[in-house]
PDB file of C-alpha atoms in Angstrom:
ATOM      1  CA  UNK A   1      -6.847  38.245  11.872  1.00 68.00           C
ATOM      2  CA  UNK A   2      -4.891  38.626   8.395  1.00 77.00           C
ATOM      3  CA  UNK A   3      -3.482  35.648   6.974  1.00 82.00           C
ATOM      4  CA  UNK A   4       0.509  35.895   6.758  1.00 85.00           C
ATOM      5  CA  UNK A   5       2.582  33.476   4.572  1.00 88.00           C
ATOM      6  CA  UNK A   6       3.849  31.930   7.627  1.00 90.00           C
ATOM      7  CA  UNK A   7       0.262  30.593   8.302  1.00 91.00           C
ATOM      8  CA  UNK A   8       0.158  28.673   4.910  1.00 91.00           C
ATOM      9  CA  UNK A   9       4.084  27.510   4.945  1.00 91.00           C
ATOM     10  CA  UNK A  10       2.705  25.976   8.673  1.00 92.00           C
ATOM     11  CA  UNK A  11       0.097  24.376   7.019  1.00 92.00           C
ATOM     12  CA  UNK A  12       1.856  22.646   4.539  1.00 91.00           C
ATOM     13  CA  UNK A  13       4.832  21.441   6.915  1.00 91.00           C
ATOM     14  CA  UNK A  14       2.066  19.634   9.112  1.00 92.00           C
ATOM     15  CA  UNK A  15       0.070  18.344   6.034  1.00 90.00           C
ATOM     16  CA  UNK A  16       3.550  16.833   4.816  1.00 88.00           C
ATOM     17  CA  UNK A  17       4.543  15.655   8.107  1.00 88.00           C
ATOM     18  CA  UNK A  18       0.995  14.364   9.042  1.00 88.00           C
ATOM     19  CA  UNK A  19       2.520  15.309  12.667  1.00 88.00           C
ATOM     20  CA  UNK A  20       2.161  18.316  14.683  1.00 89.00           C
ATOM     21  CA  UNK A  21       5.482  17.406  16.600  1.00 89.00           C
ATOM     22  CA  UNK A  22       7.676  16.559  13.738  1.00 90.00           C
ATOM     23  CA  UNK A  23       6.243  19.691  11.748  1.00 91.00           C
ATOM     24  CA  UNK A  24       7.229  21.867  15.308  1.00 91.00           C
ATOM     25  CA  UNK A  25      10.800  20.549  14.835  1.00 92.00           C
ATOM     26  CA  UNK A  26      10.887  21.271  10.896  1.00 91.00           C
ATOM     27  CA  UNK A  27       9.953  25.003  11.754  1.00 91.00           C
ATOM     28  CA  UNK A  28      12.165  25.459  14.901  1.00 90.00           C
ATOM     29  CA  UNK A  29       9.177  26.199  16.507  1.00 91.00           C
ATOM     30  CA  UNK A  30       7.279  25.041  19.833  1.00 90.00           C
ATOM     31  CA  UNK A  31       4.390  22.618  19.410  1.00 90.00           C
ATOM     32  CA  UNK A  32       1.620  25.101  21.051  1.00 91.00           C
ATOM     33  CA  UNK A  33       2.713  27.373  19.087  1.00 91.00           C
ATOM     34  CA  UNK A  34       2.363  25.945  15.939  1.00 92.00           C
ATOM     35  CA  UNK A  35      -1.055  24.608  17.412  1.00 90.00           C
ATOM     36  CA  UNK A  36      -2.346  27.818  18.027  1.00 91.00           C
ATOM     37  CA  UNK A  37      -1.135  29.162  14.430  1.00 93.00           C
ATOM     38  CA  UNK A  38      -3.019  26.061  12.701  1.00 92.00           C
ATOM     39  CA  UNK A  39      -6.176  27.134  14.880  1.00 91.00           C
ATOM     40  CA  UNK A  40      -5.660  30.618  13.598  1.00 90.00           C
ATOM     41  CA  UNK A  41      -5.934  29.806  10.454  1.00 92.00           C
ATOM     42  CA  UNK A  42      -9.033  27.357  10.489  1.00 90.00           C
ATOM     43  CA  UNK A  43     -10.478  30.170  12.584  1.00 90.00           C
ATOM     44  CA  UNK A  44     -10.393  32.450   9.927  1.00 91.00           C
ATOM     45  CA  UNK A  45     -11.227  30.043   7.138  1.00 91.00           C
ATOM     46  CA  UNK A  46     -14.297  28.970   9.127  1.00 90.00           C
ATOM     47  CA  UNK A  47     -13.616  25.028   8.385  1.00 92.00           C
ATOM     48  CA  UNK A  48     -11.544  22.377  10.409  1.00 92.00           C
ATOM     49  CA  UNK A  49      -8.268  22.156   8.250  1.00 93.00           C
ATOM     50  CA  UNK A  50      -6.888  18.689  10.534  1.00 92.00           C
ATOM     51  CA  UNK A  51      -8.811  15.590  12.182  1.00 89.00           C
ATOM     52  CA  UNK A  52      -7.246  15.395  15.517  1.00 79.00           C
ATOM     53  CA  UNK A  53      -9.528  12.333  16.577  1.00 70.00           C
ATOM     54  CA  UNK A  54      -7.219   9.834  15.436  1.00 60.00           C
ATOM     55  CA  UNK A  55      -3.822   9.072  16.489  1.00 64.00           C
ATOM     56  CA  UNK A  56      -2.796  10.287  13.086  1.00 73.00           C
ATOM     57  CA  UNK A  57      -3.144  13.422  12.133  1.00 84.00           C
ATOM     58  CA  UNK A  58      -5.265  13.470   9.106  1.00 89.00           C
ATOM     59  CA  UNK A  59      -6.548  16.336   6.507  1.00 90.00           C
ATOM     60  CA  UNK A  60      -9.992  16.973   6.383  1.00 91.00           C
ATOM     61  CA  UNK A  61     -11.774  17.521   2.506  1.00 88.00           C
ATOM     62  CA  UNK A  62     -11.299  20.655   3.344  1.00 89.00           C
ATOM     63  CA  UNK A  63      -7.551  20.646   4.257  1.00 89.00           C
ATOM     64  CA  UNK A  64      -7.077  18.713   1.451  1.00 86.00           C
ATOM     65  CA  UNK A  65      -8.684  21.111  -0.865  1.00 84.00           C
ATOM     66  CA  UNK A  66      -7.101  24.005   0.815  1.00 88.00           C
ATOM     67  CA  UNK A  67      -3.583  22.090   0.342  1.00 88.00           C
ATOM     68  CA  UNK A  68      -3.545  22.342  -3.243  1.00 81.00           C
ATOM     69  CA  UNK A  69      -4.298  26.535  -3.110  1.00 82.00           C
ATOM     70  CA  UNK A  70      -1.800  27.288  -0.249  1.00 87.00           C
ATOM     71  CA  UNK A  71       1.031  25.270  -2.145  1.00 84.00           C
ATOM     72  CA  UNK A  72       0.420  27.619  -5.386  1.00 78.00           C
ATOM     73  CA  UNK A  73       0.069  30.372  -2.634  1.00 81.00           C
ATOM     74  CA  UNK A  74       3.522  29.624  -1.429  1.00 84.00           C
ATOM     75  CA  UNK A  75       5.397  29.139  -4.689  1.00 78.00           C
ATOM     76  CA  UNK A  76       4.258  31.744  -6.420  1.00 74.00           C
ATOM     77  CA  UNK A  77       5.230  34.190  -3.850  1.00 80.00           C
ATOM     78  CA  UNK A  78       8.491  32.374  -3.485  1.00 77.00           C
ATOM     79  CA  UNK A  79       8.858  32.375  -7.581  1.00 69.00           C
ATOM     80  CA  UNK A  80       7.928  36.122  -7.623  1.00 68.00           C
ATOM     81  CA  UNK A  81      10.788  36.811  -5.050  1.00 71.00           C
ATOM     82  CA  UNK A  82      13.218  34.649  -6.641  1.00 70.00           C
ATOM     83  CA  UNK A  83      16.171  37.078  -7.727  1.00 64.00           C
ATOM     84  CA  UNK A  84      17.032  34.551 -10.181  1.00 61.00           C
ATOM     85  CA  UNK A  85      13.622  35.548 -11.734  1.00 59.00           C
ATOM     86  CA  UNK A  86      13.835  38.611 -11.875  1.00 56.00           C
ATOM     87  CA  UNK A  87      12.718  40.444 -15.664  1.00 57.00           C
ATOM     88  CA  UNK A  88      11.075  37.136 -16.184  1.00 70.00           C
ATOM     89  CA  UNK A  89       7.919  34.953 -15.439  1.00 81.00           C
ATOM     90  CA  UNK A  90       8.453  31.380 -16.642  1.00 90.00           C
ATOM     91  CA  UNK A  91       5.580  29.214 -16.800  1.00 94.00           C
ATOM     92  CA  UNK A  92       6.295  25.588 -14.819  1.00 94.00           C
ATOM     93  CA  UNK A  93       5.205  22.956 -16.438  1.00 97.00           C
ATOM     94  CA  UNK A  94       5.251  19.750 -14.599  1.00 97.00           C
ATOM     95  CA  UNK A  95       5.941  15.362 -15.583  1.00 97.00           C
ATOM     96  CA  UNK A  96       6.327  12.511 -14.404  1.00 94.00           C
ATOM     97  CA  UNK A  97       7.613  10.905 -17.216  1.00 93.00           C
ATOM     98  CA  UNK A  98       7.819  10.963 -21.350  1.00 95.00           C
ATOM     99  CA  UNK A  99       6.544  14.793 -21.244  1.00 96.00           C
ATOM    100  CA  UNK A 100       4.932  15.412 -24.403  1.00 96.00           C
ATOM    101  CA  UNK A 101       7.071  12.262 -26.124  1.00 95.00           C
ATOM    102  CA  UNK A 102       7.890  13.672 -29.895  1.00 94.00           C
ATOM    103  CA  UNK A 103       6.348  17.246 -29.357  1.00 95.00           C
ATOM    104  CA  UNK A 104       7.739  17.790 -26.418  1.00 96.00           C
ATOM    105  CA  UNK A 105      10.940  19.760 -28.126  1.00 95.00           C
ATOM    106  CA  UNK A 106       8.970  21.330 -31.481  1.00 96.00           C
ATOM    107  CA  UNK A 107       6.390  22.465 -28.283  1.00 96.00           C
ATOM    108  CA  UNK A 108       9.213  24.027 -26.148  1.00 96.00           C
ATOM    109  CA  UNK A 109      11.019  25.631 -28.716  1.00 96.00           C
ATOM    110  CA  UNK A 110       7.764  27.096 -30.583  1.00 96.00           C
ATOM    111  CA  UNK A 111       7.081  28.462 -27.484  1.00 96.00           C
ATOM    112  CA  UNK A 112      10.083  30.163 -26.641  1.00 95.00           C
ATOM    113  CA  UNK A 113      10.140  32.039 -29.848  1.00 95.00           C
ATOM    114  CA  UNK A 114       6.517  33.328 -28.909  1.00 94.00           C
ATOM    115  CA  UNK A 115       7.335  34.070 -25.973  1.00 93.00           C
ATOM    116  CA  UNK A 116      10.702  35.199 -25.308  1.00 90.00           C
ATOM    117  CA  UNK A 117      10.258  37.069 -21.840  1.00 87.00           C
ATOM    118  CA  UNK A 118       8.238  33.499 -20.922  1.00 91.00           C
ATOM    119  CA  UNK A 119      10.138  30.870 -20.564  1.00 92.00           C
ATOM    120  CA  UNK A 120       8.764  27.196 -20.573  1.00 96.00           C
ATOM    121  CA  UNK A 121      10.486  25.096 -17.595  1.00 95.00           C
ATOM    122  CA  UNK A 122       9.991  21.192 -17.921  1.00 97.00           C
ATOM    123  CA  UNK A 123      10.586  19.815 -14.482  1.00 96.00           C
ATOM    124  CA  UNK A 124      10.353  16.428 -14.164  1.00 95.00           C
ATOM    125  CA  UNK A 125       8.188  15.182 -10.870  1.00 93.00           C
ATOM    126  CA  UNK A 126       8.136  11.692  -9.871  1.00 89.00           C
ATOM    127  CA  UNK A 127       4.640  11.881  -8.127  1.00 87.00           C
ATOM    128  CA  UNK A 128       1.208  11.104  -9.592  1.00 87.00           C
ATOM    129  CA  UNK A 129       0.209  15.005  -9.603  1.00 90.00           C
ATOM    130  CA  UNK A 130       3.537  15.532 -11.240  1.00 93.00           C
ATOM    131  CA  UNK A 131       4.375  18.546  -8.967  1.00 91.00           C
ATOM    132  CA  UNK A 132       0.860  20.426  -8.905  1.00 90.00           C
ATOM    133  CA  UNK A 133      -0.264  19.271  -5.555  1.00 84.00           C
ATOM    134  CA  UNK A 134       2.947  20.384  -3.738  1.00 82.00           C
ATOM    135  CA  UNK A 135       2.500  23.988  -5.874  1.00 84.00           C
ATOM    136  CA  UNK A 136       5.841  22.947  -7.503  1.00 88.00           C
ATOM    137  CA  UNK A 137       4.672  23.715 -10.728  1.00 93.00           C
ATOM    138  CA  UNK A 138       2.070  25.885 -12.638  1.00 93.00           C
ATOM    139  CA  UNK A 139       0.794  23.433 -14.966  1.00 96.00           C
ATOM    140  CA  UNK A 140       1.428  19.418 -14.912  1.00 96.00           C
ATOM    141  CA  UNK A 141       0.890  16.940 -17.870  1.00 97.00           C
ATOM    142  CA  UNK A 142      -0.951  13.780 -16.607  1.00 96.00           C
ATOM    143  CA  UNK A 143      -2.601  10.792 -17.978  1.00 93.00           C
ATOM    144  CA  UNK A 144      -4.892  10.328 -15.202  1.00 84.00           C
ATOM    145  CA  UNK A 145      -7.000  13.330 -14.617  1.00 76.00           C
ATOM    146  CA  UNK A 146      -6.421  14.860 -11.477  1.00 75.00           C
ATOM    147  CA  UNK A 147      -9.656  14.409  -9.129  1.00 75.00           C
ATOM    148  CA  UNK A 148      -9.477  17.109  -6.994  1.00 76.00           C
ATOM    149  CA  UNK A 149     -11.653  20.467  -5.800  1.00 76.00           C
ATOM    150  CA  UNK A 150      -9.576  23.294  -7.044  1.00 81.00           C
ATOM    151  CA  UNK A 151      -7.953  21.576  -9.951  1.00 89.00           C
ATOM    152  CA  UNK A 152      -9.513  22.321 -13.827  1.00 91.00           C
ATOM    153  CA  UNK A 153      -7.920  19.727 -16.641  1.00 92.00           C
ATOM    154  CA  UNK A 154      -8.079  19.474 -20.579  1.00 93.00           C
ATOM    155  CA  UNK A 155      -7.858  16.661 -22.456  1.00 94.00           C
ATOM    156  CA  UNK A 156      -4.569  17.065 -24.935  1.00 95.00           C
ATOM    157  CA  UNK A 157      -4.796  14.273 -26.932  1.00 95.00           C
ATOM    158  CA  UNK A 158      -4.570  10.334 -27.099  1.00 95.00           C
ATOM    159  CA  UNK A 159      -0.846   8.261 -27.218  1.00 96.00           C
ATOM    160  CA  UNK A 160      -0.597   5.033 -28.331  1.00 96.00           C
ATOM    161  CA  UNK A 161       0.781   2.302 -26.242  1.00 97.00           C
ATOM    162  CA  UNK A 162       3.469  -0.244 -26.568  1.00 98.00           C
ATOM    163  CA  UNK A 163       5.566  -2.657 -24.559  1.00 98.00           C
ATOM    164  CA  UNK A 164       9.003  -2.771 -23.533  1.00 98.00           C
ATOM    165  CA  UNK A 165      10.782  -6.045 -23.727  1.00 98.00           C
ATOM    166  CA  UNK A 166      14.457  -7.336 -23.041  1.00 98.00           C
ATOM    167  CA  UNK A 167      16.196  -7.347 -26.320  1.00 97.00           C
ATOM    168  CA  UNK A 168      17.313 -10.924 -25.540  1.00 95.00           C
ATOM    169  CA  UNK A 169      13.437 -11.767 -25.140  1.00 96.00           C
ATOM    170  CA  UNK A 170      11.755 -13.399 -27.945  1.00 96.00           C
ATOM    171  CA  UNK A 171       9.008 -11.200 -27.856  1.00 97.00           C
ATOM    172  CA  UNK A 172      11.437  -8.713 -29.436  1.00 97.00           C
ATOM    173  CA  UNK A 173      11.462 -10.662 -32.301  1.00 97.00           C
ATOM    174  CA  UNK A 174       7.538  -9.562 -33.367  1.00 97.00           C
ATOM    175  CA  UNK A 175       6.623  -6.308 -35.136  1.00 97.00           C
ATOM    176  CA  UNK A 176       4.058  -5.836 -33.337  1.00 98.00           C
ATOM    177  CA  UNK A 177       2.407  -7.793 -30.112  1.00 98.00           C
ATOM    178  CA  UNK A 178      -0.853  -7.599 -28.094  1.00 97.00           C
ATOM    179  CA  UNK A 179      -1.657  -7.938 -24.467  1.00 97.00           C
ATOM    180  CA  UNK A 180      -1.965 -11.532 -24.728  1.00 96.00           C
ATOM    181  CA  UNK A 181       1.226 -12.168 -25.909  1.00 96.00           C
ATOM    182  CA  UNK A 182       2.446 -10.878 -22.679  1.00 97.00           C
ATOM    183  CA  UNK A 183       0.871 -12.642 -20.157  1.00 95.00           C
ATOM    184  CA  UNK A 184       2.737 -14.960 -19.952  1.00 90.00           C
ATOM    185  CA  UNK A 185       5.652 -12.753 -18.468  1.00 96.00           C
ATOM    186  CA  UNK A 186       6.076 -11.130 -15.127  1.00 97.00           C
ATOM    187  CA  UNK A 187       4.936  -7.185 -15.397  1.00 97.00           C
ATOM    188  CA  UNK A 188       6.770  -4.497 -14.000  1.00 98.00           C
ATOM    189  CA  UNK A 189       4.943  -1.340 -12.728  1.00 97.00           C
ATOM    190  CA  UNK A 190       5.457   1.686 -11.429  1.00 95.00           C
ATOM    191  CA  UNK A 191       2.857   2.304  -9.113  1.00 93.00           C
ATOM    192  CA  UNK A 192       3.561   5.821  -8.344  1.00 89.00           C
ATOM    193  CA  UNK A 193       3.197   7.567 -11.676  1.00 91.00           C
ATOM    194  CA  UNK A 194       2.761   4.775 -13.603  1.00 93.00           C
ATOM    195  CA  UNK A 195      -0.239   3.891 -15.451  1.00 93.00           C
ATOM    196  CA  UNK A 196      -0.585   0.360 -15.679  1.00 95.00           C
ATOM    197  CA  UNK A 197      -1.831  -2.160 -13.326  1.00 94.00           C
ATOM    198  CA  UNK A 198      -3.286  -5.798 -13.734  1.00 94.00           C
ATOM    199  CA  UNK A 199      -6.502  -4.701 -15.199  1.00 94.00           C
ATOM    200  CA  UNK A 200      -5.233  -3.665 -18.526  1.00 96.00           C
ATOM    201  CA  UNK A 201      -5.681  -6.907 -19.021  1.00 96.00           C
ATOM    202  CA  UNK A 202      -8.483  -9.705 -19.145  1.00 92.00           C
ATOM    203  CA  UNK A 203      -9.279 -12.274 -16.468  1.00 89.00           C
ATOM    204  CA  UNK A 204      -8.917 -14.794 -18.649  1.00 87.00           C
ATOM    205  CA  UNK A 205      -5.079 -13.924 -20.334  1.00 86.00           C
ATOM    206  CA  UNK A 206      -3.606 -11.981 -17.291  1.00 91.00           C
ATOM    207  CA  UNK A 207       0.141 -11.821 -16.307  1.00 93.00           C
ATOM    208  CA  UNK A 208       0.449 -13.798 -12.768  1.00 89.00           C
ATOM    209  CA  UNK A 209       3.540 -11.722 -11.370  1.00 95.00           C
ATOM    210  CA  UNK A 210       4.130  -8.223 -10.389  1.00 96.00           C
ATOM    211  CA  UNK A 211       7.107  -6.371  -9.889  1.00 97.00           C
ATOM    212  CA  UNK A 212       6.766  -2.827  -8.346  1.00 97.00           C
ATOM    213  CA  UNK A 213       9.507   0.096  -9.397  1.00 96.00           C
ATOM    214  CA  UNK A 214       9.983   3.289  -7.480  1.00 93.00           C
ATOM    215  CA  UNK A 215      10.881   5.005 -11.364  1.00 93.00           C
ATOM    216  CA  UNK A 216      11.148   5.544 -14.980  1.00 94.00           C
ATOM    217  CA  UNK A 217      14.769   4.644 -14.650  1.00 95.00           C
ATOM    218  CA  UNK A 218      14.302   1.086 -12.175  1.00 96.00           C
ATOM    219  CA  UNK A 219      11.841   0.211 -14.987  1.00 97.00           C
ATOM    220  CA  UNK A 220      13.927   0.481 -18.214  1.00 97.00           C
ATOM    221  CA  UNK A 221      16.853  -1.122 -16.237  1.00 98.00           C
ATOM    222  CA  UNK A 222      14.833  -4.026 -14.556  1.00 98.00           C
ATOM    223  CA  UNK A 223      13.296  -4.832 -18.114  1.00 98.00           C
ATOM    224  CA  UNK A 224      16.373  -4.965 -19.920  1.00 98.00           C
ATOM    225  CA  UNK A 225      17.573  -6.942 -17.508  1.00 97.00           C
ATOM    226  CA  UNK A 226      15.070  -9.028 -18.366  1.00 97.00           C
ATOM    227  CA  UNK A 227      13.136  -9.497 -15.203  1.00 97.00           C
ATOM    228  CA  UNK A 228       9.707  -8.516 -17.104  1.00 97.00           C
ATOM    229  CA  UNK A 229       7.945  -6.586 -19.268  1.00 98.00           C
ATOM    230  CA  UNK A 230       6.451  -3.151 -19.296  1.00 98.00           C
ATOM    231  CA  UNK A 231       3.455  -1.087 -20.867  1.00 98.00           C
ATOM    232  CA  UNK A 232       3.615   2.805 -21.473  1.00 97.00           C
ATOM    233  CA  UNK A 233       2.637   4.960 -24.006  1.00 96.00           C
ATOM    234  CA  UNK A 234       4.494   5.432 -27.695  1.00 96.00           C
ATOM    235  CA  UNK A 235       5.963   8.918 -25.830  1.00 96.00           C
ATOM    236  CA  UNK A 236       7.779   6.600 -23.529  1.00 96.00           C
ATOM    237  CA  UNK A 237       9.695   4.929 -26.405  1.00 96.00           C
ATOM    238  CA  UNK A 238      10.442   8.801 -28.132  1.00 94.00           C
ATOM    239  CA  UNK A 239      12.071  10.301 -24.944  1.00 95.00           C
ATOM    240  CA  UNK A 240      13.493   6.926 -22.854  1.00 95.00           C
ATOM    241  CA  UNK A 241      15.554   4.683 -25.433  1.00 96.00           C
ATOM    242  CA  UNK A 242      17.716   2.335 -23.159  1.00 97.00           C
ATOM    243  CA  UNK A 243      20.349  -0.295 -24.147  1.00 97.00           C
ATOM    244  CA  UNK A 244      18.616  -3.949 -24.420  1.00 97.00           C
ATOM    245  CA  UNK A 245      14.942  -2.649 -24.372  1.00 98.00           C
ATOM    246  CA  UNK A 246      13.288  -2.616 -27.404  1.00 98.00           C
ATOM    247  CA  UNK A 247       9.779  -1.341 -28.029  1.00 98.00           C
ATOM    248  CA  UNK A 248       6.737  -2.744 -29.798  1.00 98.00           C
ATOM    249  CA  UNK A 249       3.600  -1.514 -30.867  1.00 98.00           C
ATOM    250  CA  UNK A 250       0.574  -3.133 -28.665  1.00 97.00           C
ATOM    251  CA  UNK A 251      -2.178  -3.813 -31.267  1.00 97.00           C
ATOM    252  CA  UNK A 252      -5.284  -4.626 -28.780  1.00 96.00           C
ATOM    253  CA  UNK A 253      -4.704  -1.890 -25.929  1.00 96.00           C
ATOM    254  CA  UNK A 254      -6.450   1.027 -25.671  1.00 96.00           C
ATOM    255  CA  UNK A 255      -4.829   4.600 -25.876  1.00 96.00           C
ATOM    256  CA  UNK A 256      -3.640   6.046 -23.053  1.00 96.00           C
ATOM    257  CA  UNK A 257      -4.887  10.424 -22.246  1.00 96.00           C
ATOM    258  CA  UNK A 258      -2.925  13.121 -22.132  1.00 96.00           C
ATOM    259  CA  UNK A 259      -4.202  15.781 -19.855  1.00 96.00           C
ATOM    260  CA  UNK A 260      -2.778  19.468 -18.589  1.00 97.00           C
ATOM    261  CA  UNK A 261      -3.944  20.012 -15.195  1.00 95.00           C
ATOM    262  CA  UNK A 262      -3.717  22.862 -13.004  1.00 93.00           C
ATOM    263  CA  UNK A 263      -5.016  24.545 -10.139  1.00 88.00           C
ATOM    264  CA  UNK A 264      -8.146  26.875 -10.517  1.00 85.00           C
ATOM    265  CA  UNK A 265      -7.294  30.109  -9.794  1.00 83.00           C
ATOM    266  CA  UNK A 266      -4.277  29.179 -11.898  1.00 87.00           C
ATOM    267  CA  UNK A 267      -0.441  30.331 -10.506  1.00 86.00           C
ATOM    268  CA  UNK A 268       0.412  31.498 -13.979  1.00 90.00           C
ATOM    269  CA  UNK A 269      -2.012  33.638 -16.315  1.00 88.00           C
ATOM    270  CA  UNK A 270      -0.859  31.536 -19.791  1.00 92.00           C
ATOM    271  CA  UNK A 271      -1.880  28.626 -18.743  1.00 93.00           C
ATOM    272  CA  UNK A 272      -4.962  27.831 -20.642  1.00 91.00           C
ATOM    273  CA  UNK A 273      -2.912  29.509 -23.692  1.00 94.00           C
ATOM    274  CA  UNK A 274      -0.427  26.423 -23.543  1.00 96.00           C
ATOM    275  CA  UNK A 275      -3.289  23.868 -23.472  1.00 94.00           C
ATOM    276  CA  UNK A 276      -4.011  25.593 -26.907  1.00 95.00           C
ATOM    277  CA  UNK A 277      -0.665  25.846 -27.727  1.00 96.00           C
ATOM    278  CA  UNK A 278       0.272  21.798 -27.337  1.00 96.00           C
ATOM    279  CA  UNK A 279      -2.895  20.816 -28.973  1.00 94.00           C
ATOM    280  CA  UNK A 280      -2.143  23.161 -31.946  1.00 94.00           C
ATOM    281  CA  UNK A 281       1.119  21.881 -32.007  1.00 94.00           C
ATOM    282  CA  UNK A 282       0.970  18.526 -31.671  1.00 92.00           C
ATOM    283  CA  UNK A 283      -1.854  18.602 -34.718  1.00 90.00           C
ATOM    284  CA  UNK A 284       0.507  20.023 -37.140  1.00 87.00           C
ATOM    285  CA  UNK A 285       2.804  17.656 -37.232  1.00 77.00           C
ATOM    286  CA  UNK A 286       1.496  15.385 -39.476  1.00 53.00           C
ATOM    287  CA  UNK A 287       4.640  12.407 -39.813  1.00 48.00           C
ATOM    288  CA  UNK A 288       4.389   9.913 -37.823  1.00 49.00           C
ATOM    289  CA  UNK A 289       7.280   9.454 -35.369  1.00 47.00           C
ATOM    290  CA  UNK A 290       9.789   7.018 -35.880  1.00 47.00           C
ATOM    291  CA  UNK A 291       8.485   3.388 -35.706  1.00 49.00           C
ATOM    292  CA  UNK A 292       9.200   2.464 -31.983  1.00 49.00           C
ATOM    293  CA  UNK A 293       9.567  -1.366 -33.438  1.00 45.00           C
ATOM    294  CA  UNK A 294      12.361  -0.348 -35.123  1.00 41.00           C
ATOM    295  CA  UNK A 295      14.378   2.596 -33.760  1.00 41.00           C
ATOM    296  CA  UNK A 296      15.950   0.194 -30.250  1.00 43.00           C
ATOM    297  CA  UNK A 297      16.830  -2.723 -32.401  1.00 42.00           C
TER     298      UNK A 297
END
């Protein structure tokens, strides 16, 4: 058989839905029929794409793996046909949060006056791959390396980290503060792109409450109102100043990686070039940006 874009686009409404009959009803289509396209397509792959033991439908390695290709499959088609497009190829490059913090506009417009016919689209993504598993984007800035068959990473460089405190705390009154000076105070976490959890800390000087945010935005509001404290890197304090959070240099934690990930083939052929491109950027500028203790006072 030949493999038709309808084949992947099936695939990824039943991997999203985890549910052959809810995917049927997405696709105004019949349930054996989108069975017998799904069997198609493993046929021709030669591997089982969904575990249909279970009462929940469930991706194999396999599927999994073949997820992340058939998403860049699907957008790139759908970006090549894109009349919007048209004359031009921009290159997608994916966050969750904070971007590239105080090179993220020298990067952006460097790169536009390189490449003038190749635009550089920041989309923000508020999931962990920030956009690259769903093929949303070509390219996808990360601090956690994505672990996944199919998906090549380089490591950008290191950010510092700080915490975010109410204005009204008395934290805010420190220069500078270290993990044990916050311990004390609830911590407020984003557990879907977020970095931090409970272990950044010791057993012994550990904070005792957590409070879980869907956001970047639920964060910054729920510390200024005062209901905890965060940690995020110094990139964080660049591109998300917010009224009554101040930020603060964290002496004793360790700096948090900056990776670009994407998927291997790649959707876009400059994407290695921008891994270049940030680090070379983001080495030349040589002042320090402005002292986060200082700039939300």
């Amino acid at each position: 058989m030949t493999v038709e874009l309808r084949h992947l686009r099936a695939f990824l409404v039943i991997a999203e839905e985890g549910n052959i009959t809810r995917a049927a009803a997405r696709l105004h289509t019949g349930q054996p029929a989108l069975s017998r396209t799904l069997q198609a397509l493993e046929a021709h792959l030669g591997v089982r794409l969904v575990d249909r033991s279970t009462h929940h439908l469930r991706l194999t390695d396999a599927g999994r793996d073949f997820r992340a290709r058939a998403a860049t499959a699907v957008a790139a088609v759908d970006a090549a046909l894109d009349p919007a497009r048209a004359g031009t190829w921009p290159l997608r490059l994916g966050h969750s949060w904070s971007a590239l913090g105080q090179h993220t506009a020298t990067v952006m417009r460097l790169w536009q006056r390189a490449h003038p016919k190749m635009p550089l689209e920041l989309l923000r993504m508020d999931d962990r791959s920030a956009g690259l598993a769903s093929g949303r984007v070509d390219a996808a800035l990360v601090r956690n390396p994505v672990r996944s068959n199919g998906v090549r990473s380089v490591h950008l460089y290191d950010e510092p980290r700080v915490a975010a405190v109410s204005a009204d705390s008395p934290l805010a009154e420190h220069p500078t503060l270290t993990l044990a000076d916050l311990a004390g105070h609830p911590v407020i976490v984003n557990p879907t792109t977020g970095t931090t959890t409970i272990a950044l800390w010791d057993t012994t000087h550990r904070p005792t409450t957590v409070l879980e945010v869907d956001n970047t935005d639920d964060w910054l509001a729920a510390i200024a109102a005062a209901q905890g404290i965060g940690v995020s890197s110094a990139a964080t304090a660049t591109i998300h100043p917010f009224p009554g959070v101040v930020y603060r240099p964290l002496t004793d934690a360790p700096a948090l990686p900056l990776h670009l990930a994407w998927n291997d083939p790649p959707s876009h052929p400059a994407v290695t070039e921008l891994a270049a491109f940030i680090r070379e950027t983001a080495s030349r500028q040589q002042d320090p940006p402005p002292s986060p203790s200082s700039s939300q006072d």
